[in-house]
Short mmCIF file of C-alpha atoms in Angstrom, two decimals:
data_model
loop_
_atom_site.label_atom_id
_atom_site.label_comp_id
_atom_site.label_asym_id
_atom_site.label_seq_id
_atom_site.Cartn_x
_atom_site.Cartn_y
_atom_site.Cartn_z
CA UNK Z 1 60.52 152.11 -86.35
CA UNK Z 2 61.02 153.53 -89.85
CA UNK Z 3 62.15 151.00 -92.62
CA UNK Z 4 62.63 150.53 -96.39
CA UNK Z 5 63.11 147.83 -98.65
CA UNK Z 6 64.32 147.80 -102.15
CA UNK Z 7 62.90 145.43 -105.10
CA UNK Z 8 63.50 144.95 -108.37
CA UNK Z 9 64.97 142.77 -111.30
CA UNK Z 10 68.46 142.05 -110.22
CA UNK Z 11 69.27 141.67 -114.38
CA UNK Z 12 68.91 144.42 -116.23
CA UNK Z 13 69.64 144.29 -120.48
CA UNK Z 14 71.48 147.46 -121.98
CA UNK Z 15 69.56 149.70 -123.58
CA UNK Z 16 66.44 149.13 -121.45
CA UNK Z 17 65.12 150.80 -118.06
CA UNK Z 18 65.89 149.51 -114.75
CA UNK Z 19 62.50 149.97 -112.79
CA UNK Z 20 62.87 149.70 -108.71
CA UNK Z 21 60.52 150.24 -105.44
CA UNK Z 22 61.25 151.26 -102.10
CA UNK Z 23 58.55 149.71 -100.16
CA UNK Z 24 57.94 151.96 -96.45
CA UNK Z 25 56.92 151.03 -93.15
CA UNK Z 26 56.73 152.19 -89.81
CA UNK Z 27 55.20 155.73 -91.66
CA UNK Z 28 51.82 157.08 -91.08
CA UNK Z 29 51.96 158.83 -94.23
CA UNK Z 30 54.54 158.48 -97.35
CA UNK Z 31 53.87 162.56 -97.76
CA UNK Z 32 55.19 165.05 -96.03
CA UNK Z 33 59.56 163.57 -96.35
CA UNK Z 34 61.79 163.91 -99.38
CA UNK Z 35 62.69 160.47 -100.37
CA UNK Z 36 65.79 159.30 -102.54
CA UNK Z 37 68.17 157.00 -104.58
CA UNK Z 38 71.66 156.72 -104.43
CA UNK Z 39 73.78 154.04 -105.80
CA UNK Z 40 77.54 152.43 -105.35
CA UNK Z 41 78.89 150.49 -108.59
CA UNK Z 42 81.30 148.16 -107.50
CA UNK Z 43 84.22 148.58 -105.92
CA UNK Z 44 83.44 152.68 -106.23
CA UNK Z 45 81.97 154.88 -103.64
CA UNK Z 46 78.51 156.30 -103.54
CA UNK Z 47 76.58 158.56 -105.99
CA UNK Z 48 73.58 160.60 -105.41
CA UNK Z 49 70.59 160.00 -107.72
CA UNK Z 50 67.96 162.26 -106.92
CA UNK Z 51 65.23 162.96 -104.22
CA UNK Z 52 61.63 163.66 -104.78
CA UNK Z 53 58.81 165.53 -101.93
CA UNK Z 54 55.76 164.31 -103.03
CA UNK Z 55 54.78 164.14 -106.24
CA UNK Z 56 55.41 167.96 -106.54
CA UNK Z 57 59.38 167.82 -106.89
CA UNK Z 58 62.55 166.22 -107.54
CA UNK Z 59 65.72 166.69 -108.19
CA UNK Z 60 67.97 164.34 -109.78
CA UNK Z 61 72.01 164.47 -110.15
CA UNK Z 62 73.07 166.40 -113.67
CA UNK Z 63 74.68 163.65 -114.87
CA UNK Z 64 71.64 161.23 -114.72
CA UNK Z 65 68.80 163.71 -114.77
CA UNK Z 66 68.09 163.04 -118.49
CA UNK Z 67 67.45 159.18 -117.99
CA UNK Z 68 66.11 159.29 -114.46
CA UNK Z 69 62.27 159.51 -113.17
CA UNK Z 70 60.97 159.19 -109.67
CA UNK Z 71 57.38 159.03 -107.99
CA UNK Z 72 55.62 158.15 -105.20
CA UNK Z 73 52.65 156.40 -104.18
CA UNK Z 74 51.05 157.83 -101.24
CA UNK Z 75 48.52 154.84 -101.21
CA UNK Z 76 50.58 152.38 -101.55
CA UNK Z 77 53.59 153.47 -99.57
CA UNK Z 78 56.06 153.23 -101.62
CA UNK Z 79 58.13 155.23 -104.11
CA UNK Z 80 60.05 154.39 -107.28
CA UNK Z 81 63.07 154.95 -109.73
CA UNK Z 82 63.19 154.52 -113.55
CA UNK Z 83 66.65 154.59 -115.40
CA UNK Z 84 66.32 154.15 -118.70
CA UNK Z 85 68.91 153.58 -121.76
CA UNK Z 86 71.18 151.48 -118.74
CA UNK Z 87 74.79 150.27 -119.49
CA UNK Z 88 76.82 148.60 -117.64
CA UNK Z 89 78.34 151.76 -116.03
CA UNK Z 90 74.55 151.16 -114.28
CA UNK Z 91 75.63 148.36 -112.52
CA UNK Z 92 75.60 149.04 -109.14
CA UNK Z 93 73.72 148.46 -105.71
CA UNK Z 94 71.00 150.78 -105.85
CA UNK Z 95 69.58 152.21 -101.94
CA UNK Z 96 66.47 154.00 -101.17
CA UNK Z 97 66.63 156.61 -98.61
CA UNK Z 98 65.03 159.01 -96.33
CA UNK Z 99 66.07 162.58 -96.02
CA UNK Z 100 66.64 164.13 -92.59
CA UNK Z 101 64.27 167.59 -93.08
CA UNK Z 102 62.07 168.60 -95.51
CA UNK Z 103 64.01 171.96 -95.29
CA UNK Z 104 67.69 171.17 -96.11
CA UNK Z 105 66.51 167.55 -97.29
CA UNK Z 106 70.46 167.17 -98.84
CA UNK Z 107 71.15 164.07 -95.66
CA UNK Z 108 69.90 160.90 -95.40
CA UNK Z 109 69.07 159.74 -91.73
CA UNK Z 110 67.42 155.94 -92.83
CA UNK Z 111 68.53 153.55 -95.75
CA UNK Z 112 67.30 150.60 -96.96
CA UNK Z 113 69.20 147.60 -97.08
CA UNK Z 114 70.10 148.00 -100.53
CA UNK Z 115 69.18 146.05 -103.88
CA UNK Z 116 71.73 144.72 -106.51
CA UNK Z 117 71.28 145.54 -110.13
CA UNK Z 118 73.71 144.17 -113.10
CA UNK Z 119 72.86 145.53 -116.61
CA UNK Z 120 74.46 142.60 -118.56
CA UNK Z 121 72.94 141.18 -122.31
CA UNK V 1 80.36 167.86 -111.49
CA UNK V 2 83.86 165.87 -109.21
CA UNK V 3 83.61 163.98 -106.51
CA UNK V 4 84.41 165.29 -103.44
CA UNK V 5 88.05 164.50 -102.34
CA UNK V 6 89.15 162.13 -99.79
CA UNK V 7 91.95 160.30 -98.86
CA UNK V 8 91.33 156.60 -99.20
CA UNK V 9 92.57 155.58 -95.91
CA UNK V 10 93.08 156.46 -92.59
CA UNK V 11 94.23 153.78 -89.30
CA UNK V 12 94.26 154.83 -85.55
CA UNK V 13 94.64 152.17 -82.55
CA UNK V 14 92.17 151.72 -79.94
CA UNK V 15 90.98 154.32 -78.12
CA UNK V 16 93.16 157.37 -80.17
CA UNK V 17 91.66 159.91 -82.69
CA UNK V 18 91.27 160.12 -86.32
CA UNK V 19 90.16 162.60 -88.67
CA UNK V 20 89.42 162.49 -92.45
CA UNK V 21 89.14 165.22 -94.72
CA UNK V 22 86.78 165.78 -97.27
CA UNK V 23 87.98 168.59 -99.94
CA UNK V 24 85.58 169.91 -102.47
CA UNK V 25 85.25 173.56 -103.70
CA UNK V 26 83.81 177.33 -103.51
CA UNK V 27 80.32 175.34 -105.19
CA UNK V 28 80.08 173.04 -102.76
CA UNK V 29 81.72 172.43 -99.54
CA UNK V 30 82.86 175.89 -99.46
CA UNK V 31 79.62 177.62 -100.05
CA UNK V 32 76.87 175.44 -98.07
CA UNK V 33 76.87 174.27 -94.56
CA UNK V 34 75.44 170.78 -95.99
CA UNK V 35 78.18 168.42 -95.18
CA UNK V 36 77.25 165.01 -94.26
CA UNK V 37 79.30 162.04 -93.35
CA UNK V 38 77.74 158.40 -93.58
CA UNK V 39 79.53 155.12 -91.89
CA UNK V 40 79.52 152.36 -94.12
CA UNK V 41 80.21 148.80 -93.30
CA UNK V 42 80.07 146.44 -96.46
CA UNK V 43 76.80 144.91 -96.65
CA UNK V 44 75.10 147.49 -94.51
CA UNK V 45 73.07 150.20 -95.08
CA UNK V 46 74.99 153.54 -94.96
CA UNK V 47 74.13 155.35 -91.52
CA UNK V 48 74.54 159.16 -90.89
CA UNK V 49 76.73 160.20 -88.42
CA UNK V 50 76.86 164.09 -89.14
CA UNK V 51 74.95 166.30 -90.74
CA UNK V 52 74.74 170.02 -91.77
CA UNK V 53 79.04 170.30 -90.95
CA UNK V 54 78.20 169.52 -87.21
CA UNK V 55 75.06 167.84 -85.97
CA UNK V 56 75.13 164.46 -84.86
CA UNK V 57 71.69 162.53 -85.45
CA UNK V 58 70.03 160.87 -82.53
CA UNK V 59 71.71 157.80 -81.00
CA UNK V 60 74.90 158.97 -83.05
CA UNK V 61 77.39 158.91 -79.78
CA UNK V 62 79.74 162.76 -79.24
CA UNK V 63 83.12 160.64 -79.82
CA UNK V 64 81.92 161.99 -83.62
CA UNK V 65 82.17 165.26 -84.84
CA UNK V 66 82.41 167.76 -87.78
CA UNK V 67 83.65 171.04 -88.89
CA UNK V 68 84.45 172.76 -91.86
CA UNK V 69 87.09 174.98 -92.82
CA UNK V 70 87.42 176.89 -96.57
CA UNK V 71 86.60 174.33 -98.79
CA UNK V 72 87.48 171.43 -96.85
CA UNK V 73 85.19 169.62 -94.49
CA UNK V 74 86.49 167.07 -91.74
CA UNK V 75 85.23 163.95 -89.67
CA UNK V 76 86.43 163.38 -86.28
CA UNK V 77 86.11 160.30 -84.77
CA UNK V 78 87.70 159.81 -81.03
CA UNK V 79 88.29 157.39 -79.01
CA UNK V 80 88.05 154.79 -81.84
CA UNK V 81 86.45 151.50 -81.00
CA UNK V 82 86.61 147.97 -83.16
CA UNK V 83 83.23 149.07 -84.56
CA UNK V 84 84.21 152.17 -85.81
CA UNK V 85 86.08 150.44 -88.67
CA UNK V 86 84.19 151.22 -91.77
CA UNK V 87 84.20 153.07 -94.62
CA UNK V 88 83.41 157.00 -94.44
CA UNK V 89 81.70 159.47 -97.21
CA UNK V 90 81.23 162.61 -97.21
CA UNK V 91 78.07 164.55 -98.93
CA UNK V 92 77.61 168.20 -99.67
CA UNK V 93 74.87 170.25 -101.35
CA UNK V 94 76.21 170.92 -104.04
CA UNK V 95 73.42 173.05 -106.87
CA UNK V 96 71.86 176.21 -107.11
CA UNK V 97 69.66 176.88 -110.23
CA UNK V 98 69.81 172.53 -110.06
CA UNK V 99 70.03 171.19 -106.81
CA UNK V 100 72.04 168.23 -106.00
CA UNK V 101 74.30 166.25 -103.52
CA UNK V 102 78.20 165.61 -105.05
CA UNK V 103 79.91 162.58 -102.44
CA UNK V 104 83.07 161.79 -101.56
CA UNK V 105 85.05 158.81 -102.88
CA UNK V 106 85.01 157.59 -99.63
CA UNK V 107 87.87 156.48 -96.64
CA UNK V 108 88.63 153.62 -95.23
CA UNK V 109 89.53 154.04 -91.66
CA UNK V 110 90.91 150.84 -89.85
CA UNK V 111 91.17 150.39 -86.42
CA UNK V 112 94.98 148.67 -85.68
#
């Protein structure tokens, strides 16, 4: 049974860079799957982030792409997202994801439970 | 880059049919046969109930189903049940040169 679990800092200061982990299990390997972020302020609908294969590529939403950074940790079975420069606009609950194929890797067939971040002073 | 349209509610009784719309453009939904609709009860983790315009995932039961037509995409869901009340997004691929995924501002759907 595939899982993920968010963590991070739940508070967040503007200006600064919202570091989380998605933590896997259930995997025999964190290689081999595109893995993303997508978010949902509050009271808004989702927005895509980015997904990244490896440590080989990524691809992050145009309107975020210039704060955003993602990796993975084969060893440690996990993978990550860095925001930086957040506002409050950044507030959101932030998901991890897995992406259904590594060919057409643009749905997400397991989500983790979702963490909430609030970028407040 | 817009969100993808879609209307912010929809209601059916027990046991009738719904379907929701999801209207983007010639970039998007109109070009790529990458449409993907999520369920989404509040305090849940989104699950996938279509992908690729019409694939259901495993364990996603036929009473859901998708198709595409132009630029607008569309979520069927029959023979609604109590669980099926939720809120619904649609995805598409929506990049070239940049690759990315544009969603929908999401539906309500209530089940009277």
């Amino acid at each position: 049974q595939v899982q993920l679990q968010e963590s991070g800092p739940g508070l967040v200061k503007p200006s600064e860079t919202l570091s989380l982990t998605c933590a896997l299990s259930g995997y025999s390997s964190s290689s081999g799957y595109y893995w993303g972020w997508i978010r949902q302020p509050p009271g808004k609908g989702l927005e895509w982030i980015g997904i990244l294969y490896h440590t080989v590529r990524a691809y992050y939403n145009p309107s975020l792409r210039s704060r955003v950074a993602m990796s993975v940790d084969t060893s440690k079975k996990h993978f990550s997202l860095k925001l930086s420069s957040v506002t409050a606009a950044d507030t959101a609950m932030y998901y991890c994801a897995k992406a259904m194929t590594t060919v057409t890797p643009w749905a997400f067939d397991v989500w983790g439970q979702g963490t909430v971040v609030t970028v407040s002073p | 880059q817009s969100a993808l349209t879609q209307p912010p509610s929809a209601s059916g009784s027990p046991g009738q049919s719904v379907t929701i719309s999801c209207t983007g453009t010639s970039s998007d939904v109109g070009a790529y046969n990458y449409v993907s609709w999520y369920r989404h009860h509040p305090g849940k983790a989104p699950k996938l109930m279509i992908y690729e315009v019409t694939k259901r995932p495993s364990g996603v039961p036929d009473r859901f189903s998708g198709s595409k037509s132009g630029n607008t995409a569309s979520l069927t869901v029959s023979g609604l049940q109590a669980e099926d009340e939720a809120d619904y997004y649609c995805s598409s691929y929506a990049g070239t040169n940049n690759p990315y995924v544009v969603f929908g501002g999401g539906t309500k759907l209530t089940v009277l």
